[in-house]
Each structure stands twice: as structure tokens, then as C-alpha cells.
Coordinates of C-alpha atoms and ligand atoms in Angstrom, one line a residue:
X1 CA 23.1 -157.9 -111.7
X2 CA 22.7 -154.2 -110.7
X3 CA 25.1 -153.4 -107.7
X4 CA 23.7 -150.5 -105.2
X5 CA 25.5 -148.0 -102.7
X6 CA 24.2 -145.7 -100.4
X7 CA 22.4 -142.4 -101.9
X8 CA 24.6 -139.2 -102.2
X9 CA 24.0 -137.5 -98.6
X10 CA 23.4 -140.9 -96.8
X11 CA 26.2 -143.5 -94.7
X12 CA 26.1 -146.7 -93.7
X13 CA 27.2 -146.5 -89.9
X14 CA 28.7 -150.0 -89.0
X15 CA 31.5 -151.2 -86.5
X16 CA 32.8 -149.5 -84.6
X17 CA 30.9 -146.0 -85.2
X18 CA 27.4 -147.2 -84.8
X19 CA 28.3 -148.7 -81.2
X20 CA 30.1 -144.9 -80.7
X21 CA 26.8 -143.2 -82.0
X22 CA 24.8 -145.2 -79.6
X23 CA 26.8 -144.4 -76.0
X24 CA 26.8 -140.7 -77.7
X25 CA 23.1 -140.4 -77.5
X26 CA 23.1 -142.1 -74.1
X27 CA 25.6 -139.9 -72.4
X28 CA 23.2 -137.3 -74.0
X29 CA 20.2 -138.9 -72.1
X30 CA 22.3 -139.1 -69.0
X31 CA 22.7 -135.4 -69.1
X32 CA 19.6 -134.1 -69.6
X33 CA 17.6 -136.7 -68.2
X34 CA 19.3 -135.4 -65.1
X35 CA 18.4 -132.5 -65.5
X36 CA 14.4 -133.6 -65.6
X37 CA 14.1 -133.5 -69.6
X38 CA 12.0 -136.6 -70.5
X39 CA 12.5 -138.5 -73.8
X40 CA 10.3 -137.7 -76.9
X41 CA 10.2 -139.5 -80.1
X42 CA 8.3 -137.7 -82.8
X43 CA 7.6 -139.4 -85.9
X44 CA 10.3 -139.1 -88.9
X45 CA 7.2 -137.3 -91.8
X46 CA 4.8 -135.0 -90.5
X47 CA 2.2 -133.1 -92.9
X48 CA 4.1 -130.2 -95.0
X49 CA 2.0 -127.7 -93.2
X50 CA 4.2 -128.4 -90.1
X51 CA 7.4 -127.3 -91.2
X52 CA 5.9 -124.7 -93.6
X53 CA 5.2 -122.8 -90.2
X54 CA 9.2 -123.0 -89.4
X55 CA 9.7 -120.2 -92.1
X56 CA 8.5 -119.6 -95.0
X57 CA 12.2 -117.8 -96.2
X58 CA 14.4 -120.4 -94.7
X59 CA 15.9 -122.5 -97.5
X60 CA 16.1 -125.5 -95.0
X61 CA 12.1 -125.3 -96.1
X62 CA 12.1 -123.6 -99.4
X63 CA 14.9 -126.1 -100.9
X64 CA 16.1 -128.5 -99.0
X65 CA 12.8 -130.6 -97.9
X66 CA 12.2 -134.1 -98.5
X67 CA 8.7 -133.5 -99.3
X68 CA 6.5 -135.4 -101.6
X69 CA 2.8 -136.7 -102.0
X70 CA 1.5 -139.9 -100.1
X71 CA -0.3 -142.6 -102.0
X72 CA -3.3 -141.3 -99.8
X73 CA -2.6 -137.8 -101.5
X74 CA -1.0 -136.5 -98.4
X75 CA 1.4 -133.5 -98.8
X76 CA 3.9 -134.7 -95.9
X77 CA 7.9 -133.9 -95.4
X78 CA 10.4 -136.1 -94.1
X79 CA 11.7 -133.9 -91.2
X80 CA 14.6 -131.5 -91.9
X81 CA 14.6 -130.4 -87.8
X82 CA 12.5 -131.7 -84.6
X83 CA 11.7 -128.8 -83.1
X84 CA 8.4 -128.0 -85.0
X85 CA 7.4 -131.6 -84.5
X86 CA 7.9 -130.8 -80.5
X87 CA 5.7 -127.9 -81.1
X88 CA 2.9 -129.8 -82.6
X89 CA 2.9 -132.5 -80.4
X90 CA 2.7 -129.6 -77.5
X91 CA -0.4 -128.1 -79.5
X92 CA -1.7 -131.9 -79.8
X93 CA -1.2 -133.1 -76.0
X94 CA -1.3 -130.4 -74.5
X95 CA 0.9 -131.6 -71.4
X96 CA 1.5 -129.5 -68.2
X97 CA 4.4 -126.9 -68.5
X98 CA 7.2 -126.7 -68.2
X99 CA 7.1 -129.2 -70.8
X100 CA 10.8 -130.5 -70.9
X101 CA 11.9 -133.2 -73.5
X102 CA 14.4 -134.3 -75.5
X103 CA 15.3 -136.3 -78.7
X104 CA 17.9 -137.8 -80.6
X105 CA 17.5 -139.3 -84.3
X106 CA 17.8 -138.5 -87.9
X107 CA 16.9 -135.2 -89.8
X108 CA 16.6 -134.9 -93.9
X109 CA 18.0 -132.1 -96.1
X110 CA 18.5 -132.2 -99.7
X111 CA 22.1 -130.6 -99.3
X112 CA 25.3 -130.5 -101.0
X113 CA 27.1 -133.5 -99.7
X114 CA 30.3 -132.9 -98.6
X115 CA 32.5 -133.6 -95.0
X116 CA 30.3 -132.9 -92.0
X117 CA 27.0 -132.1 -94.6
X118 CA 25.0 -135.1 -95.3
X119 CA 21.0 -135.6 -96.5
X120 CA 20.5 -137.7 -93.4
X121 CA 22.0 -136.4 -90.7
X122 CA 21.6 -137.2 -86.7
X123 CA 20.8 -134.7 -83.9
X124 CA 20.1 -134.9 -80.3
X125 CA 18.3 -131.5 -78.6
X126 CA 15.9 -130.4 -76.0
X127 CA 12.5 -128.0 -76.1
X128 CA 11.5 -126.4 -73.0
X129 CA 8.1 -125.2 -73.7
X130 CA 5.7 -123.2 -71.4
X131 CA 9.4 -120.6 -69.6
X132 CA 10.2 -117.4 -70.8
X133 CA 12.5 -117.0 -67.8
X134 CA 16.1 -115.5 -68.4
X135 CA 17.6 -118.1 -66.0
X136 CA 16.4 -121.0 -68.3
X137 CA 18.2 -120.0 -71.2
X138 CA 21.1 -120.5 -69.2
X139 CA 20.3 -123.5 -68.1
X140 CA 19.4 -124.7 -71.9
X141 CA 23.1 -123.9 -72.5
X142 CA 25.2 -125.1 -69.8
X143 CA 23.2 -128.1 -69.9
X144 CA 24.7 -127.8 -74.2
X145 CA 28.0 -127.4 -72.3
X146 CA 28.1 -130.1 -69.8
X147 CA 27.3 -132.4 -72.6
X148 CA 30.1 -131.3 -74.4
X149 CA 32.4 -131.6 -71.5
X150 CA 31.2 -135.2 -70.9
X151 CA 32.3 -136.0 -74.6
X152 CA 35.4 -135.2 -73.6
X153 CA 36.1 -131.8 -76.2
X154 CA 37.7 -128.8 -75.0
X155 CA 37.2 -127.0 -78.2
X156 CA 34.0 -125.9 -78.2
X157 CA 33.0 -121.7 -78.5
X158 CA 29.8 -120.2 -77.9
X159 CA 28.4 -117.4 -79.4
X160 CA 25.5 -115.4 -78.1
X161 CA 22.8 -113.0 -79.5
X162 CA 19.3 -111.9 -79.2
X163 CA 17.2 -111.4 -82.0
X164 CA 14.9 -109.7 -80.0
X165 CA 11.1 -109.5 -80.7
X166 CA 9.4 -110.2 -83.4
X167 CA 8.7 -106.7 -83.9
X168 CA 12.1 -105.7 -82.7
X169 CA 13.2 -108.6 -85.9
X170 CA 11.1 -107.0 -88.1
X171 CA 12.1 -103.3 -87.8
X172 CA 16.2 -104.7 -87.9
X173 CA 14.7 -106.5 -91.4
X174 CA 13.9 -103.0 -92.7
X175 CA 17.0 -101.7 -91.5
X176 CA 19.2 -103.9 -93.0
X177 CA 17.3 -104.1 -95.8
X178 CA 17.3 -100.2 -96.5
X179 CA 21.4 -100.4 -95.8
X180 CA 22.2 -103.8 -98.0
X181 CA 19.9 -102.1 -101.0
X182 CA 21.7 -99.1 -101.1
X183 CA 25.2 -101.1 -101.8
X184 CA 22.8 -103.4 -103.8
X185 CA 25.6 -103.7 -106.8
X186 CA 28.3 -104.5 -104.3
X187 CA 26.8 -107.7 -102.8
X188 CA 27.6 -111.0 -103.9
X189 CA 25.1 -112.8 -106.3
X190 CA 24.0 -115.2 -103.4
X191 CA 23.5 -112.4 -101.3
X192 CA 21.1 -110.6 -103.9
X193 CA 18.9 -113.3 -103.9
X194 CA 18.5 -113.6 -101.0
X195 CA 18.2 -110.0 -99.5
X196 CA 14.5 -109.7 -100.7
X197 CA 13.6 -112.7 -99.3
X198 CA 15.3 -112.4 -96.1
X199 CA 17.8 -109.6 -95.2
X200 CA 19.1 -110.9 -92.0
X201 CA 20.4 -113.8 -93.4
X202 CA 22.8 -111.8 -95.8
X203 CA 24.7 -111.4 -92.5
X204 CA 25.5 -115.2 -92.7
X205 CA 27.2 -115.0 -95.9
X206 CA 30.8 -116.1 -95.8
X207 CA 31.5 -114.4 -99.3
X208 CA 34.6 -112.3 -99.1
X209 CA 32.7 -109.6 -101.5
X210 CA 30.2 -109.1 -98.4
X211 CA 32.9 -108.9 -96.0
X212 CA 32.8 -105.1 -96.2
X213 CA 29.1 -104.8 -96.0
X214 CA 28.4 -106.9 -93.5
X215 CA 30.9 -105.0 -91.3
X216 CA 29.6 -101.9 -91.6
X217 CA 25.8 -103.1 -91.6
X218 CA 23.5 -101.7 -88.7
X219 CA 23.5 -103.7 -85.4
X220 CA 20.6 -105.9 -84.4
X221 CA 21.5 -104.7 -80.3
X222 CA 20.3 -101.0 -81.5
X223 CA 16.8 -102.3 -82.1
X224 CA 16.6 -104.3 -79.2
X225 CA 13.2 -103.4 -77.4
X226 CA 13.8 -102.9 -73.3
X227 CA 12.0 -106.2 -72.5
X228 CA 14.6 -107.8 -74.8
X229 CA 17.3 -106.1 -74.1
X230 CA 16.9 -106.8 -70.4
X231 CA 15.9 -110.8 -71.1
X232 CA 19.0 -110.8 -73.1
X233 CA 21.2 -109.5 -70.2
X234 CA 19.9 -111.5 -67.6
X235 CA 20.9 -114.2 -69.9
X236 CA 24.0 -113.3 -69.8
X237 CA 24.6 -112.4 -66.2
X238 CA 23.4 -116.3 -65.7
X239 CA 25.8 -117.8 -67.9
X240 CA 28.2 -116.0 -66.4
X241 CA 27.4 -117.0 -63.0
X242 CA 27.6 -120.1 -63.9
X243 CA 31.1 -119.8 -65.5
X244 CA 29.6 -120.7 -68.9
X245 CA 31.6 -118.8 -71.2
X246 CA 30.4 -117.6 -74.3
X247 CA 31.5 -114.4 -76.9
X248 CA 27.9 -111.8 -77.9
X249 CA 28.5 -112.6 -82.2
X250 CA 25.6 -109.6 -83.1
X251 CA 25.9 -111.0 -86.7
X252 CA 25.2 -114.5 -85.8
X253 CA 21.3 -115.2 -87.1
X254 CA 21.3 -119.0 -87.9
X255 CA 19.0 -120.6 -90.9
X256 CA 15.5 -120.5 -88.6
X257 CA 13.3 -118.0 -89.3
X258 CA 11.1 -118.7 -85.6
X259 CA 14.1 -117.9 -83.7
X260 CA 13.3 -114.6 -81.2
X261 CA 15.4 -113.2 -78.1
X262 CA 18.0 -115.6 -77.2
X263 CA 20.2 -117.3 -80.1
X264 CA 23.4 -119.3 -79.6
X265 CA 26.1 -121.6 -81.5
X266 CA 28.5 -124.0 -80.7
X267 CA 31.7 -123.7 -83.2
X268 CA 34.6 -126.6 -82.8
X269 CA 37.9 -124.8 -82.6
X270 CA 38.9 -128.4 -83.8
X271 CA 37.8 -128.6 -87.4
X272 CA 39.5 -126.8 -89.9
X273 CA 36.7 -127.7 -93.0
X274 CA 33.9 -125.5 -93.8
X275 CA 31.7 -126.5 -91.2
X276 CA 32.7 -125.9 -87.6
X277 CA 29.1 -125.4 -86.2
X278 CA 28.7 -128.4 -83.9
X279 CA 24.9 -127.2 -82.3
X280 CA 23.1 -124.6 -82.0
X281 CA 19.7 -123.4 -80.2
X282 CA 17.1 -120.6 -79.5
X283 CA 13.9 -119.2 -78.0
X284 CA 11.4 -119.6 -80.5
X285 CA 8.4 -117.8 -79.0
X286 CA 5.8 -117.4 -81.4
X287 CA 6.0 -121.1 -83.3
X288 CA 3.7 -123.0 -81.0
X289 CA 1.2 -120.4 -81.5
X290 CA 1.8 -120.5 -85.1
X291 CA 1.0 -124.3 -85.3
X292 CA -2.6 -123.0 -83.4
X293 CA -1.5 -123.4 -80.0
X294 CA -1.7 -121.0 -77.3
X295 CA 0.7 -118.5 -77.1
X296 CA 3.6 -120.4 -75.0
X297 CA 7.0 -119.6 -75.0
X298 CA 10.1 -122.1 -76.1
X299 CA 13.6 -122.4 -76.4
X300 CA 16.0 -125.2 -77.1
X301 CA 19.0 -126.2 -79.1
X302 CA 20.0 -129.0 -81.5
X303 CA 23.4 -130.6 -81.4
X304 CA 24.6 -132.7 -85.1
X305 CA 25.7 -135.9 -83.9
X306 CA 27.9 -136.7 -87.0
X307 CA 30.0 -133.3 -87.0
X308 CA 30.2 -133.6 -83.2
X309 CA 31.9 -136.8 -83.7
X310 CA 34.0 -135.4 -86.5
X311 CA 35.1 -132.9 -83.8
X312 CA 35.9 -135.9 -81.1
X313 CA 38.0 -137.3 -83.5
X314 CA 39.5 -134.3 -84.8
X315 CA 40.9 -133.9 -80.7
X316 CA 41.3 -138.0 -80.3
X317 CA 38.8 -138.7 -77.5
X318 CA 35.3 -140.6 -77.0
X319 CA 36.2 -143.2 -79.1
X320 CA 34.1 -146.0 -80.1
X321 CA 33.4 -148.4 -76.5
X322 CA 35.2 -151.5 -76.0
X323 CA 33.9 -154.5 -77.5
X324 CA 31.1 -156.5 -75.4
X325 CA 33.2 -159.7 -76.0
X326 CA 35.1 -161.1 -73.2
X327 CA 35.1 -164.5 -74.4
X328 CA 35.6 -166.5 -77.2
X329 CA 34.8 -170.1 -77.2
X330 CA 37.8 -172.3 -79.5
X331 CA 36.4 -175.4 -80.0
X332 CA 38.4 -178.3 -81.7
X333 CA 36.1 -181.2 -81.1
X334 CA 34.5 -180.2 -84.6
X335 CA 31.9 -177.4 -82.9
X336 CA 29.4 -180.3 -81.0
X337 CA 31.0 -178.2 -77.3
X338 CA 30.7 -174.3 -78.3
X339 CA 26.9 -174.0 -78.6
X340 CA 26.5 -175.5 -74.9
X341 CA 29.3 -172.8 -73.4
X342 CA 28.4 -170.1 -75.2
X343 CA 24.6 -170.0 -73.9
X344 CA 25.9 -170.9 -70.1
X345 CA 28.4 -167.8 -70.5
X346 CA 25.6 -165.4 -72.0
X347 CA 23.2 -166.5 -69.7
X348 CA 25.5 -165.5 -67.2
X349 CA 26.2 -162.1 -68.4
X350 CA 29.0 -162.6 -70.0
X351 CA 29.6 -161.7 -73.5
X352 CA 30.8 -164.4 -75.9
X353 CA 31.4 -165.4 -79.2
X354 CA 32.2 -168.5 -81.3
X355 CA 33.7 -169.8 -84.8
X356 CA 31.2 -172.3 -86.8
X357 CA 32.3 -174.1 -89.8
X358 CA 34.5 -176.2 -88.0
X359 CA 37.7 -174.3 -88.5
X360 CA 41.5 -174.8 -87.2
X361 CA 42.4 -173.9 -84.2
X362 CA 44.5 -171.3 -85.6
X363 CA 42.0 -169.4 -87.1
X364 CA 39.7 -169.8 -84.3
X365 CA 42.0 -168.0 -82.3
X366 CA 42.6 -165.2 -84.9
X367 CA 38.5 -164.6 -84.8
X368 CA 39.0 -164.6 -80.9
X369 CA 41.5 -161.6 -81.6
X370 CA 39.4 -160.2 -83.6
X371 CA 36.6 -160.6 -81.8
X372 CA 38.8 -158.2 -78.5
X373 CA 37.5 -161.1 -76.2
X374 CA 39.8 -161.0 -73.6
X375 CA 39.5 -164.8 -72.6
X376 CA 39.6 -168.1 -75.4
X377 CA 37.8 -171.2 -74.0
X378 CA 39.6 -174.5 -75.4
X379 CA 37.5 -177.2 -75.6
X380 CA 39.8 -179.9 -77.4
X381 CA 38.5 -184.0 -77.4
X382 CA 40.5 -184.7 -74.5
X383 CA 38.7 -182.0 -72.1
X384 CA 35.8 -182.8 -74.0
X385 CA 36.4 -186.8 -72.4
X386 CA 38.0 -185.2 -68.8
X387 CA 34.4 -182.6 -68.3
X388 CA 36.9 -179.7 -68.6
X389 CA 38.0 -176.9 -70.4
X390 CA 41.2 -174.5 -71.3
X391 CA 40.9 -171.1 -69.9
X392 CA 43.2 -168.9 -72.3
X393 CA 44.7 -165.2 -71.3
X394 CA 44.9 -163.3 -75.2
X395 CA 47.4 -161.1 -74.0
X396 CA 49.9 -163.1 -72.3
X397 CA 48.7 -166.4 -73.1
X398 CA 48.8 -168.1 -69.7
X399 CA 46.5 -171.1 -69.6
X400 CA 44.9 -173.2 -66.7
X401 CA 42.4 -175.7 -67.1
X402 CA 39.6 -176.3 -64.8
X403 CA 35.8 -178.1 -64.4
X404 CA 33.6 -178.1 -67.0
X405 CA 31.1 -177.9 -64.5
X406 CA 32.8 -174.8 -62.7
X407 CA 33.5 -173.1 -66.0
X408 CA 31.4 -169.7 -64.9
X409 CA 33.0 -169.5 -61.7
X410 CA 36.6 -169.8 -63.4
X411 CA 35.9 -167.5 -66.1
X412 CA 33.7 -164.5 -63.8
X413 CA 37.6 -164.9 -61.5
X414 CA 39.8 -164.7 -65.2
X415 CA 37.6 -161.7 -65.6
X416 CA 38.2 -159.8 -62.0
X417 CA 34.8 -160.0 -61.1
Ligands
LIG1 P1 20.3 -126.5 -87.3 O1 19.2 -127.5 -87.1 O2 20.4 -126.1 -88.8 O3 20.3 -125.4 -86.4 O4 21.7 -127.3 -87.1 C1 22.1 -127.7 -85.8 C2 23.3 -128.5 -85.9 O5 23.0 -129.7 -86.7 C3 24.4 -127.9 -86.7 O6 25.2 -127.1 -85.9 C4 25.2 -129.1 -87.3 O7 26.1 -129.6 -86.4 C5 24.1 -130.1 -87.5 N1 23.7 -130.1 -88.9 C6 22.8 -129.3 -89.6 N2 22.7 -129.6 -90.9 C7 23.5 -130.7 -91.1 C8 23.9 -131.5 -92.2 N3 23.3 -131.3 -93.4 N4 24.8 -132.5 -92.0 C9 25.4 -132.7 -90.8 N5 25.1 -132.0 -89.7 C10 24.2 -131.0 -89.8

């Protein structure tokens, strides 16, 4: 028989993470639904065309997309990001602005696999489209903060920049361009490659051979236009105001190519591997119109669940939940008592377990450790015959036995509640 395992890229997430990636995305919603953001679930495969519009130079789109041919002859891509998909569903519904939503679930890249980079990987974000305010980019952000502080990590940087215009992007493009051309034979290979097809992302290389050029390359903030230079200030002044630290990184671009104005990143101080970037975000001004809606401003910022974790447990906090068990039900009459308890204590709210199989006592009580129930019920023949049952501390081990019939009560007081 063939044996399978998960595709290169791709995890299993079982006990205890997948309980821990659940309460992350809902201490997620608790922030932002707060903060009036309302849920959105886009579909995992849109048509290509969708993500074609996110840049035609980014490699997240040129080689990294999951896309293929339907069996209806469909070009479609599994997603690599959400925010196009937020876009288009703003062009398709059309809803009242400020639109303000926010999603958590898996993205596909065909990436190297390594620590913290996976094919799947999981994000949670918000899109506010329909704002070009200042003031709301600082909100975006702390809101990116709070979240953070909720998790419980201290180790989080921002960095700032503004990409400025499109126009203001474009001229820099030339710029750099002109500057990275004339020390053509000094950049790295990678770097070459890429400079044609987009300069400004030669200023993310890590490559110590473009250490050098990358210094002494011009700086986006000289070709700033007033409206952007002011947007980006105000930006600033808001942060902060609202004591939202953050260090301006004029080099930092990230991989998107709809990013304009405002452009931030959250590095973990925490991990010491390759990748540190924890979330990141943007204004992204022109892509609604580019997916044929009307011109309407937007900004937002995706944060990777998986390396955010990473982060958690590189500083030892939000660790998985406890486990829902309180109970376990030990029954030695041969298993004819345990199905009867179990549904009264459920139905009652509280969470319980059982053996089957008929097993000893003794290893009964090891699944009940297992198990973290707090509480073991002991149902033997004799309190099967009396109409009662053993009520078991696991840590400790002090028993009492009470009514069969008053078992709830007993159990809620064993509890403290
Ligand atoms: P991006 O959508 O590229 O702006 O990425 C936003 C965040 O998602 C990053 O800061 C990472 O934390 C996370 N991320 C992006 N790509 C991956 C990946 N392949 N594996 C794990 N996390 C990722």
C-alpha cells in the first residue's frame, strides 16, 4: 500500500495548535470587530485575471501562483493574498463606504519551504475601502498593534514609508533604475534580474554584494509629491499621538506592486531565522479601480498567522487554551453507566469525556489525565446498585460520593461554579 504525507509547503495542524490557531483568529475578531470591521469571507480561487491586476512584476504573481485550468476551461488561481479578492468583491457589491472588513484564512504560494515559509499559509487582515484620510492609516496600524499586544508579544517593530503616488513611484522607478544600471556589474545576479522588471524591489535584496548599492541608492522621500508628502506626515503625527511607535525604513518596499502612500511592516525582534516579518500593510489606491471599479481609495494590512505564532513561542506566551474537558467519566461496571453521565454533563455545559472498550480502571484514569479533565466520575457496580457516583479531584485525589440523581449539582460545586 502507498503511504502519503503532507505536500512540501503544507502542515497538518492538530492538538494542541489548531485549538491555539482558532482563539488567535478570534482575539483577532475581538479587536477589530470592535473597532467596527465586519467579517468577510472571500472564496479560496478567484479567476487569474484577479490577481493578475495585483502586479504584473511581483513574483508572488509571476512565480509563485497556484494557478491552473478548470475542467470548465477556466483560468482561475488559488489565492496567494486576500486583498484583491476584497477589491473585487467591493467592485461586485458595491457596499456603502467606508467599507470596513476583515478576514482570516489560508493563502497559496509555490515557495521554498523552509521555517516560517510554507505553500499554505494563514493570514488574518483588514481593507478599509472608500478613506484616503491620514488619520485612518493610523488607525489601520494601532488597531495591527493592539492585536499584537493582546497576543501577549513585546517584540514587535514597525517600520514606516510612503511610496508616494503612482507617479511619484514611477519617476523613483527611473531613478533607481538609472543609479542601479550604472553599477549594473556590481549587483548581485538576483538583483540583475530583477532590476528591469522592477527596480524598487532591488532595495529588498538582502545580498551582501548589494549592500553597498543599496546604501548609496537615491531616496524614495526626494520624490515624494506635496500631497504625499503631507499624507505621509500626518500619518505620522497620528501614530505618534497615539504613542504607536514605529522607525521611517525609506528602503522598505514589500513584494506588492499596488502599494501607494503609506507602507508599513511588523518585524519580531524574537526570531532569529530568516524571516522576521510578522505582518505588513498599505494603501493601495489605484487597485479597485484597476479591477473596473471606481476610483476608491484603500489601505489595509495582513498579519501571517503561522510566523506570528512562531514569534509567541519564540517569547513563551499565548499558548495553546486549556483543554475543554473538565470531566472524565471512569466507569467500571463494564461501560452500560458512562453514556447516560456523559450526555447529562454535556447537556449541562459541562465538558466531558469517556473510555469505551471496557478498560481497567487504571487506564481509565490515565485517559482522564490525559484528557486535563479536572474531575473523574467513578461509577463502580456498587454505586451503580446505591444510585450514586464517586466524585474524583485529579490533582489531589480527594473523593466524595454523592446522588446519582444530584450528580450536576455536585460536579457544577467540584467545579467552583
Ligand atoms: P504579504 O502578504 O506578502 O505582505 O505578507 C504578509 C505576512 O504574511 C508576512 O509578514 C508573513 O508573516 C506572512 N507570510 C507571507 N508569505 C508567507 C509564507 N509563504 N509562509 C508563511 N507566512 C507568510
Amino acid at each position: 500500500m502507498p503511504s502519503f504525507a503532507t505536500s512540501p509547503g503544507t502542515r497538518d495542524i492538530i492538538a494542541p495548535d489548531a485549538a491555539r490557531w482558532r482563539s488567535f483568529q478570534q482575539v483577532f475578531a475581538d479587536v477589530v470587530e470592535a473597532a467596527g470591521f465586519a467579517h468577510i469571507i472571500p472564496p479560496m480561487f478567484e479567476d487569474l485575471g484577479v490577481f493578475l491586476r495585483v502586479g504584473e512584476t511581483t513574483e508572488i504573481v509571476t512565480k509563485e501562483m497556484y494557478d491552473f485550468e478548470d475542467k470548465g476551461g477556466r483560468r482561475v488561481a488559488l489565492r496567494p493574498e486576500q486583498t484583491a479578492s476584497v477589491c473585487r468583491a467591493f467592485v461586485e457589491h458595491r457596499p456603502v463606504t467606508p467599507w470596513k472588513v476583515w478576514y482570516a484564512g489560508p493563502n497559496f504560494r509555490y515557495e521554498k519551504p523552509q521555517q516560517g515559509r510554507y505553500r499554505q499559509f494563514d493570514q488574518v487582515g483588514v481593507e478599509v475601502l472608500g478613506v484616503d484620510d491620514p488619520q485612518l492609516d493610523a488607525e489601520v496600524i494601532a488597531l495591527a498593534v493592539e492585536f499584537y499586544r493582546r497576543l501577549g508579544l513585546r517584540g514587535v517593530q514597525l517600520s514606516l514609508n510612503s511610496l508616494g503616488d503612482s507617479g511619484d513611484r514611477d519617476r523613483y522607478a527611473a531613478v533607481l533604475l538609472a543609479h542601479f544600471s550604472t553599477h549594473r556589474d556590481a549587483l548581485s545576479a538576483e538583483s540583475r534580474a530583477t532590476l528591469e522588471r522592477n527596480p524598487l524591489r532591488v532595495l529588498d535584496s538582502k545580498r551582501p554584494e548589494d549592500a553597498a548599492l543599496i546604501a548609496a541608492a537615491p531616496r524614495m522621500a526626494d520624490q515624494l509629491s506635496e500631497a504625499a508628502a503631507s499624507h505621509f506626515v500626518a500619518v505620522q503625527s497620528a501614530l505618534l499621538a497615539g504613542g504607536v511607535g514605529f522607525v521611517v525604513n525609506d528602503r522598505l518596499v514589500r513584494g506588492l506592486d499596488y502599494y501607494r502612500r503609506t507602507t508599513f511592516e511588523f518585524v519580531s525582534t524574537s526570531l532569529v531565522a530568516a524571516h522576521t516579518a510578522i505582518g505588513g500593510g498599505g494603501r493601495y489606491d489605484g487597485l479597485v479601480a484597476e479591477l473596473g471599479g471606481p476610483d476608491t481609495p484603500g489601505i489595509g494590512f495582513a498579519l501571517g498567522l503561522d510566523r506570528t505564532l512562531l514569534a509567541c513561542d519564540a517569547e513563551g506566551v499565548f499558548g495553546a487554551p486549556a483543554a475543554r474537558v473538565e470531566v472524565f467519566v471512569v466507569d467500571a461496571t463494564g461501560g452500560s453507566e458512562a453514556g447516560a453521565v456523559c450526555t447529562e454533563l454535556r447537556r449541562a455545559g459541562i465538558g466531558t469525556d469517556r473510555a469505551y472498550d471496557d478498560r481497567s480502571m487504571k487506564a481509565q484514569m490515565k485517559s482522564a489525565d490525559r484528557a486535563g479533565a479536572r474531575l473523574a466520575i467513578i461509577i463502580g457496580d456498587d454505586e451503580r446498585s446505591a444510585k450514586t457516583a464517586i466524585i474524583r479531584t485529579m490533582e489531589g485525589g480527594s473523593q466524595q460520593t454523592v446522588q446519582r440523581d444530584a450528580l450536576v449539582t455536585h460536579v457544577r460545586q467540584a467545579l467552583g461554579r
